């Protein structure tokens, strides 16, 4: 009998959601593929785990027993993997830095330089996450520290704010609003809009302007995983996107960025796990604070952007 870890994760998701539809959305896979994997698992075990009807999914007695042990097995495997990663990082003096697109922008290099000055023997491994992982790897502890954008789900994560970057509307250059010097959220809420390919409801609500909709659902026409994907879809006329001002440093033909006059900026922060006791993480956060407080010129450039600036500036070393 051969059972794959992937099948266990799929089954646990269905057992927790009691819905193939919701489980497939959570796992970002097609429902048919999920159903096929569950059937293969049942065939390997020789038992029926789930009772399916057109309206509901329930666990059989065998399924309930298997679910309890499968969940515990996955938790143990994840914990073992994280212990091994943690041990390797300790042995090799490695700091794993996660970051979402853009990282801390023009503060990134000064922060890393300030940290290296204190820890010249430490290797910094950078790992990028897309829109589908707003915590940049902190949720599964695959990174030690991260540059993230808020708001996002904050369970078990601590933050230190670095700067607040204005949001802008990304739209085709021939859009009816494209000639304005600024728009309001009310101008945008009836537009077809892009969401992010993530299950983080806090993140999605913020970028889909839910706070301005009065409880009405938005017209989310597509979900994207990256800034470049948003540019391509906007250029194709699929809809608009809400993004941040640093998108000006990735100019895209036929697409324009318009300030949103009444919108709350996006906070960029350095983040770490609440239960972290790593001296390297504490030192990295301290370096980020020192650069933030020591370079108000850079912070101002990010918080009060010039949208006509088309290339990221070359900086004097910190």
PDB file of C-alpha atoms in Angstrom:
ATOM      1  CA  UNK A   1       0.000   0.000   0.000  1.00  0.00           C
ATOM      2  CA  UNK A   2       1.405   3.393  -1.064  1.00  0.00           C
ATOM      3  CA  UNK A   3      -0.132   6.598   0.302  1.00  0.00           C
ATOM      4  CA  UNK A   4       1.234   9.980  -0.731  1.00  0.00           C
ATOM      5  CA  UNK A   5       1.491  12.919   1.633  1.00  0.00           C
ATOM      6  CA  UNK A   6      -0.379  15.007  -0.934  1.00  0.00           C
ATOM      7  CA  UNK A   7      -3.358  12.648  -0.683  1.00  0.00           C
ATOM      8  CA  UNK A   8      -3.373  12.985   3.097  1.00  0.00           C
ATOM      9  CA  UNK A   9      -3.373  16.784   2.839  1.00  0.00           C
ATOM     10  CA  UNK A  10      -6.204  16.686   0.305  1.00  0.00           C
ATOM     11  CA  UNK A  11      -8.289  14.357   2.459  1.00  0.00           C
ATOM     12  CA  UNK A  12      -7.735  16.433   5.603  1.00  0.00           C
ATOM     13  CA  UNK A  13      -8.837  19.559   3.720  1.00  0.00           C
ATOM     14  CA  UNK A  14     -12.067  17.872   2.558  1.00  0.00           C
ATOM     15  CA  UNK A  15     -12.701  16.461   6.040  1.00  0.00           C
ATOM     16  CA  UNK A  16     -12.270  19.894   7.602  1.00  0.00           C
ATOM     17  CA  UNK A  17     -14.381  21.718   5.033  1.00  0.00           C
ATOM     18  CA  UNK A  18     -16.923  18.911   4.429  1.00  0.00           C
ATOM     19  CA  UNK A  19     -17.095  20.291   0.916  1.00  0.00           C
ATOM     20  CA  UNK A  20     -15.113  19.367  -2.190  1.00  0.00           C
ATOM     21  CA  UNK A  21     -15.752  22.831  -3.604  1.00  0.00           C
ATOM     22  CA  UNK A  22     -14.380  24.709  -0.602  1.00  0.00           C
ATOM     23  CA  UNK A  23     -11.489  22.289  -0.175  1.00  0.00           C
ATOM     24  CA  UNK A  24     -10.496  22.666  -3.838  1.00  0.00           C
ATOM     25  CA  UNK A  25     -10.551  26.464  -3.495  1.00  0.00           C
ATOM     26  CA  UNK A  26      -8.457  26.268  -0.330  1.00  0.00           C
ATOM     27  CA  UNK A  27      -5.911  23.990  -2.025  1.00  0.00           C
ATOM     28  CA  UNK A  28      -5.945  25.945  -5.317  1.00  0.00           C
ATOM     29  CA  UNK A  29      -6.622  22.830  -7.410  1.00  0.00           C
ATOM     30  CA  UNK A  30      -9.443  21.712  -9.682  1.00  0.00           C
ATOM     31  CA  UNK A  31     -12.338  19.970  -7.944  1.00  0.00           C
ATOM     32  CA  UNK A  32     -12.137  17.010 -10.347  1.00  0.00           C
ATOM     33  CA  UNK A  33      -8.457  16.510  -9.526  1.00  0.00           C
ATOM     34  CA  UNK A  34      -9.223  16.625  -5.807  1.00  0.00           C
ATOM     35  CA  UNK A  35     -12.023  14.076  -6.152  1.00  0.00           C
ATOM     36  CA  UNK A  36      -9.767  11.758  -8.150  1.00  0.00           C
ATOM     37  CA  UNK A  37      -7.037  11.887  -5.483  1.00  0.00           C
ATOM     38  CA  UNK A  38      -9.523  11.063  -2.720  1.00  0.00           C
ATOM     39  CA  UNK A  39     -10.820   8.079  -4.700  1.00  0.00           C
ATOM     40  CA  UNK A  40      -7.249   6.829  -5.193  1.00  0.00           C
ATOM     41  CA  UNK A  41      -6.664   7.151  -1.454  1.00  0.00           C
ATOM     42  CA  UNK A  42      -9.817   5.159  -0.677  1.00  0.00           C
ATOM     43  CA  UNK A  43      -8.753   2.479  -3.154  1.00  0.00           C
ATOM     44  CA  UNK A  44      -5.293   2.263  -1.580  1.00  0.00           C
ATOM     45  CA  UNK A  45      -6.798   1.902   1.889  1.00  0.00           C
ATOM     46  CA  UNK A  46      -9.627  -0.380   0.810  1.00  0.00           C
ATOM     47  CA  UNK A  47     -12.178   1.666   2.777  1.00  0.00           C
ATOM     48  CA  UNK A  48     -14.774   4.343   2.090  1.00  0.00           C
ATOM     49  CA  UNK A  49     -13.763   7.552   3.857  1.00  0.00           C
ATOM     50  CA  UNK A  50     -16.487   9.931   2.726  1.00  0.00           C
ATOM     51  CA  UNK A  51     -20.181   9.707   1.990  1.00  0.00           C
ATOM     52  CA  UNK A  52     -21.033  12.014  -0.900  1.00  0.00           C
ATOM     53  CA  UNK A  53     -24.441  13.294  -1.970  1.00  0.00           C
ATOM     54  CA  UNK A  54     -25.391  16.139  -4.271  1.00  0.00           C
ATOM     55  CA  UNK A  55     -25.888  18.340  -1.211  1.00  0.00           C
ATOM     56  CA  UNK A  56     -23.395  17.225   1.391  1.00  0.00           C
ATOM     57  CA  UNK A  57     -20.174  15.438   2.252  1.00  0.00           C
ATOM     58  CA  UNK A  58     -19.856  13.497   5.519  1.00  0.00           C
ATOM     59  CA  UNK A  59     -17.200  11.316   7.083  1.00  0.00           C
ATOM     60  CA  UNK A  60     -17.839   7.621   7.479  1.00  0.00           C
ATOM     61  CA  UNK A  61     -16.813   6.015  10.755  1.00  0.00           C
ATOM     62  CA  UNK A  62     -13.646   4.811   9.050  1.00  0.00           C
ATOM     63  CA  UNK A  63     -13.123   8.300   7.619  1.00  0.00           C
ATOM     64  CA  UNK A  64     -13.453   9.955  11.014  1.00  0.00           C
ATOM     65  CA  UNK A  65     -10.870   7.611  12.521  1.00  0.00           C
ATOM     66  CA  UNK A  66      -8.518   8.078   9.585  1.00  0.00           C
ATOM     67  CA  UNK A  67      -8.941  11.866   9.689  1.00  0.00           C
ATOM     68  CA  UNK A  68      -7.784  12.055  13.312  1.00  0.00           C
ATOM     69  CA  UNK A  69      -4.638  10.041  12.632  1.00  0.00           C
ATOM     70  CA  UNK A  70      -3.942  11.687   9.243  1.00  0.00           C
ATOM     71  CA  UNK A  71      -4.119  15.182  10.743  1.00  0.00           C
ATOM     72  CA  UNK A  72      -1.764  14.152  13.539  1.00  0.00           C
ATOM     73  CA  UNK A  73       0.624  12.535  11.049  1.00  0.00           C
ATOM     74  CA  UNK A  74       0.763  15.665   8.884  1.00  0.00           C
ATOM     75  CA  UNK A  75       1.315  17.874  11.924  1.00  0.00           C
ATOM     76  CA  UNK A  76       4.170  15.640  13.056  1.00  0.00           C
ATOM     77  CA  UNK A  77       5.726  15.634   9.582  1.00  0.00           C
ATOM     78  CA  UNK A  78       5.506  19.430   9.322  1.00  0.00           C
ATOM     79  CA  UNK A  79       7.021  19.844  12.785  1.00  0.00           C
ATOM     80  CA  UNK A  80       9.838  17.431  11.941  1.00  0.00           C
ATOM     81  CA  UNK A  81      10.594  19.267   8.700  1.00  0.00           C
ATOM     82  CA  UNK A  82      10.661  22.626  10.465  1.00  0.00           C
ATOM     83  CA  UNK A  83      12.945  21.270  13.216  1.00  0.00           C
ATOM     84  CA  UNK A  84      15.336  20.013  10.541  1.00  0.00           C
ATOM     85  CA  UNK A  85      15.273  23.360   8.720  1.00  0.00           C
ATOM     86  CA  UNK A  86      15.819  25.221  11.974  1.00  0.00           C
ATOM     87  CA  UNK A  87      18.753  22.993  12.899  1.00  0.00           C
ATOM     88  CA  UNK A  88      20.370  23.466   9.505  1.00  0.00           C
ATOM     89  CA  UNK A  89      19.991  27.234   9.749  1.00  0.00           C
ATOM     90  CA  UNK A  90      21.593  27.177  13.210  1.00  0.00           C
ATOM     91  CA  UNK A  91      24.470  25.006  12.010  1.00  0.00           C
ATOM     92  CA  UNK A  92      25.149  27.120   8.932  1.00  0.00           C
ATOM     93  CA  UNK A  93      24.449  30.608  10.376  1.00  0.00           C
ATOM     94  CA  UNK A  94      21.714  31.204   7.836  1.00  0.00           C
ATOM     95  CA  UNK A  95      18.932  33.789   7.984  1.00  0.00           C
ATOM     96  CA  UNK A  96      16.031  33.112   5.623  1.00  0.00           C
ATOM     97  CA  UNK A  97      14.349  36.359   4.569  1.00  0.00           C
ATOM     98  CA  UNK A  98      10.939  36.115   2.966  1.00  0.00           C
ATOM     99  CA  UNK A  99       9.477  38.935   0.937  1.00  0.00           C
ATOM    100  CA  UNK A 100       6.433  39.721  -1.114  1.00  0.00           C
ATOM    101  CA  UNK A 101       6.794  41.528  -4.421  1.00  0.00           C
ATOM    102  CA  UNK A 102       8.945  44.622  -4.036  1.00  0.00           C
ATOM    103  CA  UNK A 103      10.156  43.669  -0.547  1.00  0.00           C
ATOM    104  CA  UNK A 104      10.908  46.876   1.353  1.00  0.00           C
ATOM    105  CA  UNK A 105      11.682  48.573  -1.966  1.00  0.00           C
ATOM    106  CA  UNK A 106      14.476  51.144  -1.679  1.00  0.00           C
ATOM    107  CA  UNK A 107      14.910  50.326   2.030  1.00  0.00           C
ATOM    108  CA  UNK A 108      15.766  46.686   1.271  1.00  0.00           C
ATOM    109  CA  UNK A 109      19.441  47.092   0.393  1.00  0.00           C
ATOM    110  CA  UNK A 110      20.250  49.539   3.239  1.00  0.00           C
ATOM    111  CA  UNK A 111      18.602  47.210   5.769  1.00  0.00           C
ATOM    112  CA  UNK A 112      20.513  44.182   4.500  1.00  0.00           C
ATOM    113  CA  UNK A 113      23.779  46.155   4.487  1.00  0.00           C
ATOM    114  CA  UNK A 114      23.200  47.309   8.070  1.00  0.00           C
ATOM    115  CA  UNK A 115      22.559  43.710   9.141  1.00  0.00           C
ATOM    116  CA  UNK A 116      25.639  42.387   7.299  1.00  0.00           C
ATOM    117  CA  UNK A 117      27.807  45.001   9.004  1.00  0.00           C
ATOM    118  CA  UNK A 118      26.902  43.387  12.345  1.00  0.00           C
ATOM    119  CA  UNK A 119      26.920  39.785  11.082  1.00  0.00           C
ATOM    120  CA  UNK A 120      29.433  39.480   8.243  1.00  0.00           C
ATOM    121  CA  UNK A 121      29.527  35.688   8.558  1.00  0.00           C
ATOM    122  CA  UNK A 122      25.772  35.158   8.231  1.00  0.00           C
ATOM    123  CA  UNK A 123      24.296  34.184   4.875  1.00  0.00           C
ATOM    124  CA  UNK A 124      20.962  35.814   4.003  1.00  0.00           C
ATOM    125  CA  UNK A 125      18.816  33.605   1.802  1.00  0.00           C
ATOM    126  CA  UNK A 126      15.994  35.574   0.137  1.00  0.00           C
ATOM    127  CA  UNK A 127      12.763  33.802  -0.846  1.00  0.00           C
ATOM    128  CA  UNK A 128      10.070  35.598  -2.806  1.00  0.00           C
ATOM    129  CA  UNK A 129       6.373  34.888  -2.336  1.00  0.00           C
ATOM    130  CA  UNK A 130       3.608  36.014  -4.657  1.00  0.00           C
ATOM    131  CA  UNK A 131       0.140  37.343  -3.876  1.00  0.00           C
ATOM    132  CA  UNK A 132      -1.014  33.830  -2.938  1.00  0.00           C
ATOM    133  CA  UNK A 133       1.190  33.904   0.202  1.00  0.00           C
ATOM    134  CA  UNK A 134       0.843  37.341   1.848  1.00  0.00           C
ATOM    135  CA  UNK A 135       2.802  36.233   4.940  1.00  0.00           C
ATOM    136  CA  UNK A 136       5.837  35.539   2.705  1.00  0.00           C
ATOM    137  CA  UNK A 137       6.466  32.168   4.371  1.00  0.00           C
ATOM    138  CA  UNK A 138       5.912  33.082   8.021  1.00  0.00           C
ATOM    139  CA  UNK A 139       2.651  31.144   8.151  1.00  0.00           C
ATOM    140  CA  UNK A 140       4.430  27.809   7.693  1.00  0.00           C
ATOM    141  CA  UNK A 141       7.735  28.942   9.288  1.00  0.00           C
ATOM    142  CA  UNK A 142       9.670  28.378   6.063  1.00  0.00           C
ATOM    143  CA  UNK A 143      11.364  31.757   6.620  1.00  0.00           C
ATOM    144  CA  UNK A 144      12.825  33.409   9.721  1.00  0.00           C
ATOM    145  CA  UNK A 145      11.808  36.990   9.055  1.00  0.00           C
ATOM    146  CA  UNK A 146       9.964  38.715   6.226  1.00  0.00           C
ATOM    147  CA  UNK A 147       9.039  41.963   4.528  1.00  0.00           C
ATOM    148  CA  UNK A 148       5.250  41.931   4.158  1.00  0.00           C
ATOM    149  CA  UNK A 149       2.373  44.227   3.299  1.00  0.00           C
ATOM    150  CA  UNK A 150      -0.477  44.811   5.719  1.00  0.00           C
ATOM    151  CA  UNK A 151      -3.267  44.212   6.354  1.00  0.00           C
ATOM    152  CA  UNK A 152      -3.136  40.429   6.368  1.00  0.00           C
ATOM    153  CA  UNK A 153      -4.111  37.688   8.775  1.00  0.00           C
ATOM    154  CA  UNK A 154      -1.856  38.205  11.776  1.00  0.00           C
ATOM    155  CA  UNK A 155      -2.225  35.027  13.851  1.00  0.00           C
ATOM    156  CA  UNK A 156       1.158  34.256  15.408  1.00  0.00           C
ATOM    157  CA  UNK A 157       2.981  37.104  13.623  1.00  0.00           C
ATOM    158  CA  UNK A 158       4.569  40.273  15.007  1.00  0.00           C
ATOM    159  CA  UNK A 159       5.187  43.420  12.963  1.00  0.00           C
ATOM    160  CA  UNK A 160       7.332  46.541  12.948  1.00  0.00           C
ATOM    161  CA  UNK A 161       6.060  49.139  10.455  1.00  0.00           C
ATOM    162  CA  UNK A 162       8.605  50.613   8.007  1.00  0.00           C
ATOM    163  CA  UNK A 163       6.506  52.909   5.812  1.00  0.00           C
ATOM    164  CA  UNK A 164       3.005  53.378   4.380  1.00  0.00           C
ATOM    165  CA  UNK A 165       2.749  53.405   0.589  1.00  0.00           C
ATOM    166  CA  UNK A 166      -0.238  54.939  -1.241  1.00  0.00           C
ATOM    167  CA  UNK A 167      -2.479  52.692  -3.287  1.00  0.00           C
ATOM    168  CA  UNK A 168      -3.246  53.460  -6.907  1.00  0.00           C
ATOM    169  CA  UNK A 169      -5.710  52.249  -9.520  1.00  0.00           C
ATOM    170  CA  UNK A 170      -4.153  50.396 -12.444  1.00  0.00           C
ATOM    171  CA  UNK A 171      -6.183  50.731 -15.644  1.00  0.00           C
ATOM    172  CA  UNK A 172      -5.848  50.841 -19.397  1.00  0.00           C
ATOM    173  CA  UNK A 173      -4.709  54.174 -20.790  1.00  0.00           C
ATOM    174  CA  UNK A 174      -7.995  54.468 -22.727  1.00  0.00           C
ATOM    175  CA  UNK A 175     -10.185  53.818 -19.653  1.00  0.00           C
ATOM    176  CA  UNK A 176     -12.851  56.460 -19.014  1.00  0.00           C
ATOM    177  CA  UNK A 177     -11.107  57.429 -15.728  1.00  0.00           C
ATOM    178  CA  UNK A 178      -7.548  57.387 -17.050  1.00  0.00           C
ATOM    179  CA  UNK A 179      -7.312  61.124 -17.734  1.00  0.00           C
ATOM    180  CA  UNK A 180      -8.109  62.113 -14.152  1.00  0.00           C
ATOM    181  CA  UNK A 181      -5.394  63.325 -11.810  1.00  0.00           C
ATOM    182  CA  UNK A 182      -6.948  61.169  -9.053  1.00  0.00           C
ATOM    183  CA  UNK A 183      -9.975  58.964  -8.412  1.00  0.00           C
ATOM    184  CA  UNK A 184     -11.931  57.975  -5.321  1.00  0.00           C
ATOM    185  CA  UNK A 185     -12.773  54.489  -4.138  1.00  0.00           C
ATOM    186  CA  UNK A 186     -16.409  55.227  -5.037  1.00  0.00           C
ATOM    187  CA  UNK A 187     -15.310  55.715  -8.658  1.00  0.00           C
ATOM    188  CA  UNK A 188     -13.895  52.180  -8.692  1.00  0.00           C
ATOM    189  CA  UNK A 189     -16.276  49.940  -6.760  1.00  0.00           C
ATOM    190  CA  UNK A 190     -18.490  49.144  -9.747  1.00  0.00           C
ATOM    191  CA  UNK A 191     -15.538  48.359 -12.007  1.00  0.00           C
ATOM    192  CA  UNK A 192     -14.537  44.759 -12.797  1.00  0.00           C
ATOM    193  CA  UNK A 193     -11.608  44.266 -10.451  1.00  0.00           C
ATOM    194  CA  UNK A 194      -8.841  41.732  -9.889  1.00  0.00           C
ATOM    195  CA  UNK A 195      -8.451  39.872  -6.621  1.00  0.00           C
ATOM    196  CA  UNK A 196      -5.459  37.911  -5.367  1.00  0.00           C
ATOM    197  CA  UNK A 197      -5.028  34.155  -5.570  1.00  0.00           C
ATOM    198  CA  UNK A 198      -4.981  33.692  -1.808  1.00  0.00           C
ATOM    199  CA  UNK A 199      -7.342  32.384   0.863  1.00  0.00           C
ATOM    200  CA  UNK A 200      -6.398  35.229   3.243  1.00  0.00           C
ATOM    201  CA  UNK A 201      -9.735  37.034   3.539  1.00  0.00           C
ATOM    202  CA  UNK A 202      -8.154  40.070   5.243  1.00  0.00           C
ATOM    203  CA  UNK A 203      -5.768  40.570   2.329  1.00  0.00           C
ATOM    204  CA  UNK A 204      -8.474  40.054  -0.302  1.00  0.00           C
ATOM    205  CA  UNK A 205     -10.908  42.454   1.346  1.00  0.00           C
ATOM    206  CA  UNK A 206      -8.303  45.222   1.433  1.00  0.00           C
ATOM    207  CA  UNK A 207      -7.212  44.975  -2.208  1.00  0.00           C
ATOM    208  CA  UNK A 208     -10.798  44.526  -3.447  1.00  0.00           C
ATOM    209  CA  UNK A 209     -11.928  47.750  -1.659  1.00  0.00           C
ATOM    210  CA  UNK A 210     -14.501  45.942   0.489  1.00  0.00           C
ATOM    211  CA  UNK A 211     -14.428  48.733   3.103  1.00  0.00           C
ATOM    212  CA  UNK A 212     -15.969  51.066   0.528  1.00  0.00           C
ATOM    213  CA  UNK A 213     -18.724  48.773  -0.738  1.00  0.00           C
ATOM    214  CA  UNK A 214     -21.223  48.965   2.109  1.00  0.00           C
ATOM    215  CA  UNK A 215     -21.535  45.195   2.204  1.00  0.00           C
ATOM    216  CA  UNK A 216     -22.120  44.804  -1.524  1.00  0.00           C
ATOM    217  CA  UNK A 217     -19.917  42.230  -3.267  1.00  0.00           C
ATOM    218  CA  UNK A 218     -17.381  43.448  -5.790  1.00  0.00           C
ATOM    219  CA  UNK A 219     -17.119  42.332  -9.419  1.00  0.00           C
ATOM    220  CA  UNK A 220     -14.017  40.182  -9.019  1.00  0.00           C
ATOM    221  CA  UNK A 221     -13.387  39.004 -12.575  1.00  0.00           C
ATOM    222  CA  UNK A 222     -10.025  37.319 -12.083  1.00  0.00           C
ATOM    223  CA  UNK A 223      -7.428  36.483  -9.442  1.00  0.00           C
ATOM    224  CA  UNK A 224      -3.743  37.212  -9.933  1.00  0.00           C
ATOM    225  CA  UNK A 225      -0.539  35.984  -8.344  1.00  0.00           C
ATOM    226  CA  UNK A 226       1.815  38.832  -9.283  1.00  0.00           C
ATOM    227  CA  UNK A 227       2.115  42.458 -10.341  1.00  0.00           C
ATOM    228  CA  UNK A 228       3.190  41.465 -13.847  1.00  0.00           C
ATOM    229  CA  UNK A 229       0.105  39.280 -14.199  1.00  0.00           C
ATOM    230  CA  UNK A 230      -2.049  42.262 -13.194  1.00  0.00           C
ATOM    231  CA  UNK A 231      -0.345  44.472 -15.788  1.00  0.00           C
ATOM    232  CA  UNK A 232      -0.964  41.899 -18.511  1.00  0.00           C
ATOM    233  CA  UNK A 233      -4.616  41.442 -17.632  1.00  0.00           C
ATOM    234  CA  UNK A 234      -5.258  45.169 -17.359  1.00  0.00           C
ATOM    235  CA  UNK A 235      -3.598  45.743 -20.730  1.00  0.00           C
ATOM    236  CA  UNK A 236      -5.853  43.051 -22.191  1.00  0.00           C
ATOM    237  CA  UNK A 237      -8.938  44.926 -20.988  1.00  0.00           C
ATOM    238  CA  UNK A 238     -10.080  42.319 -18.457  1.00  0.00           C
ATOM    239  CA  UNK A 239     -10.566  44.835 -15.638  1.00  0.00           C
ATOM    240  CA  UNK A 240      -8.754  47.162 -13.248  1.00  0.00           C
ATOM    241  CA  UNK A 241      -6.490  46.438 -10.304  1.00  0.00           C
ATOM    242  CA  UNK A 242      -5.738  48.183  -7.037  1.00  0.00           C
ATOM    243  CA  UNK A 243      -2.009  48.159  -6.403  1.00  0.00           C
ATOM    244  CA  UNK A 244       0.679  50.384  -4.882  1.00  0.00           C
ATOM    245  CA  UNK A 245       2.665  53.318  -6.182  1.00  0.00           C
ATOM    246  CA  UNK A 246       5.894  51.350  -6.679  1.00  0.00           C
ATOM    247  CA  UNK A 247       4.232  49.819  -9.739  1.00  0.00           C
ATOM    248  CA  UNK A 248       5.450  52.986 -11.489  1.00  0.00           C
ATOM    249  CA  UNK A 249       8.896  51.389 -11.554  1.00  0.00           C
ATOM    250  CA  UNK A 250       7.563  48.612 -13.820  1.00  0.00           C
ATOM    251  CA  UNK A 251       6.175  50.661 -16.723  1.00  0.00           C
ATOM    252  CA  UNK A 252       3.858  48.710 -18.995  1.00  0.00           C
ATOM    253  CA  UNK A 253       2.673  49.963 -22.414  1.00  0.00           C
ATOM    254  CA  UNK A 254      -0.961  50.981 -22.550  1.00  0.00           C
ATOM    255  CA  UNK A 255      -1.444  50.931 -18.777  1.00  0.00           C
ATOM    256  CA  UNK A 256      -1.649  53.921 -16.430  1.00  0.00           C
ATOM    257  CA  UNK A 257      -1.666  54.411 -12.655  1.00  0.00           C
ATOM    258  CA  UNK A 258      -4.078  56.869 -11.007  1.00  0.00           C
ATOM    259  CA  UNK A 259      -3.845  57.890  -7.320  1.00  0.00           C
ATOM    260  CA  UNK A 260      -6.799  56.894  -5.113  1.00  0.00           C
ATOM    261  CA  UNK A 261      -7.439  60.073  -3.168  1.00  0.00           C
ATOM    262  CA  UNK A 262      -9.441  58.714  -0.228  1.00  0.00           C
ATOM    263  CA  UNK A 263      -7.810  55.323   0.248  1.00  0.00           C
ATOM    264  CA  UNK A 264      -5.829  53.953   3.199  1.00  0.00           C
ATOM    265  CA  UNK A 265      -2.175  53.333   2.252  1.00  0.00           C
ATOM    266  CA  UNK A 266      -0.589  49.892   2.387  1.00  0.00           C
ATOM    267  CA  UNK A 267       1.788  49.408   5.310  1.00  0.00           C
ATOM    268  CA  UNK A 268       5.082  47.671   4.597  1.00  0.00           C
ATOM    269  CA  UNK A 269       6.509  46.007   7.701  1.00  0.00           C
ATOM    270  CA  UNK A 270       9.245  43.686   8.821  1.00  0.00           C
ATOM    271  CA  UNK A 271       7.560  40.654  10.403  1.00  0.00           C
ATOM    272  CA  UNK A 272       8.504  37.580  12.397  1.00  0.00           C
ATOM    273  CA  UNK A 273       6.862  34.700  14.259  1.00  0.00           C
ATOM    274  CA  UNK A 274       5.563  35.641  17.711  1.00  0.00           C
ATOM    275  CA  UNK A 275       7.272  32.640  19.288  1.00  0.00           C
ATOM    276  CA  UNK A 276      10.653  33.279  17.650  1.00  0.00           C
ATOM    277  CA  UNK A 277      13.601  33.458  20.055  1.00  0.00           C
ATOM    278  CA  UNK A 278      16.246  33.885  17.347  1.00  0.00           C
ATOM    279  CA  UNK A 279      18.975  36.428  18.084  1.00  0.00           C
ATOM    280  CA  UNK A 280      19.522  36.853  14.343  1.00  0.00           C
ATOM    281  CA  UNK A 281      15.863  37.746  13.817  1.00  0.00           C
ATOM    282  CA  UNK A 282      16.010  40.310  16.616  1.00  0.00           C
ATOM    283  CA  UNK A 283      19.154  41.800  15.103  1.00  0.00           C
ATOM    284  CA  UNK A 284      17.588  41.984  11.648  1.00  0.00           C
ATOM    285  CA  UNK A 285      14.497  43.750  12.995  1.00  0.00           C
ATOM    286  CA  UNK A 286      16.772  46.173  14.841  1.00  0.00           C
ATOM    287  CA  UNK A 287      18.667  46.883  11.602  1.00  0.00           C
ATOM    288  CA  UNK A 288      15.368  47.593   9.835  1.00  0.00           C
ATOM    289  CA  UNK A 289      14.334  50.042  12.573  1.00  0.00           C
ATOM    290  CA  UNK A 290      17.696  51.820  12.475  1.00  0.00           C
ATOM    291  CA  UNK A 291      17.512  52.278   8.698  1.00  0.00           C
ATOM    292  CA  UNK A 292      13.871  53.404   8.845  1.00  0.00           C
ATOM    293  CA  UNK A 293      14.675  56.014  11.483  1.00  0.00           C
ATOM    294  CA  UNK A 294      18.022  56.972   9.960  1.00  0.00           C
ATOM    295  CA  UNK A 295      16.812  57.474   6.372  1.00  0.00           C
ATOM    296  CA  UNK A 296      13.724  59.701   6.520  1.00  0.00           C
ATOM    297  CA  UNK A 297      14.557  60.822   2.968  1.00  0.00           C
ATOM    298  CA  UNK A 298      13.904  57.319   1.638  1.00  0.00           C
ATOM    299  CA  UNK A 299      10.776  56.850   3.727  1.00  0.00           C
ATOM    300  CA  UNK A 300       9.373  60.158   2.428  1.00  0.00           C
ATOM    301  CA  UNK A 301      10.128  59.121  -1.155  1.00  0.00           C
ATOM    302  CA  UNK A 302       8.037  55.991  -0.647  1.00  0.00           C
ATOM    303  CA  UNK A 303       5.202  57.620   1.263  1.00  0.00           C
ATOM    304  CA  UNK A 304       4.940  60.657  -1.058  1.00  0.00           C
ATOM    305  CA  UNK A 305       5.700  59.108  -4.456  1.00  0.00           C
ATOM    306  CA  UNK A 306       6.138  60.858  -7.781  1.00  0.00           C
ATOM    307  CA  UNK A 307       4.099  58.712 -10.192  1.00  0.00           C
ATOM    308  CA  UNK A 308       6.009  60.141 -13.175  1.00  0.00           C
ATOM    309  CA  UNK A 309       9.202  58.463 -11.879  1.00  0.00           C
ATOM    310  CA  UNK A 310       9.671  55.432 -14.096  1.00  0.00           C
ATOM    311  CA  UNK A 311      12.825  53.772 -12.722  1.00  0.00           C
ATOM    312  CA  UNK A 312      13.856  52.873  -9.210  1.00  0.00           C
ATOM    313  CA  UNK A 313      16.494  55.348  -8.020  1.00  0.00           C
ATOM    314  CA  UNK A 314      20.121  54.413  -7.529  1.00  0.00           C
ATOM    315  CA  UNK A 315      20.923  54.861  -3.855  1.00  0.00           C
ATOM    316  CA  UNK A 316      23.979  55.978  -1.977  1.00  0.00           C
ATOM    317  CA  UNK A 317      25.065  53.020   0.219  1.00  0.00           C
ATOM    318  CA  UNK A 318      23.847  53.195   3.820  1.00  0.00           C
TER     319      UNK A 318
END
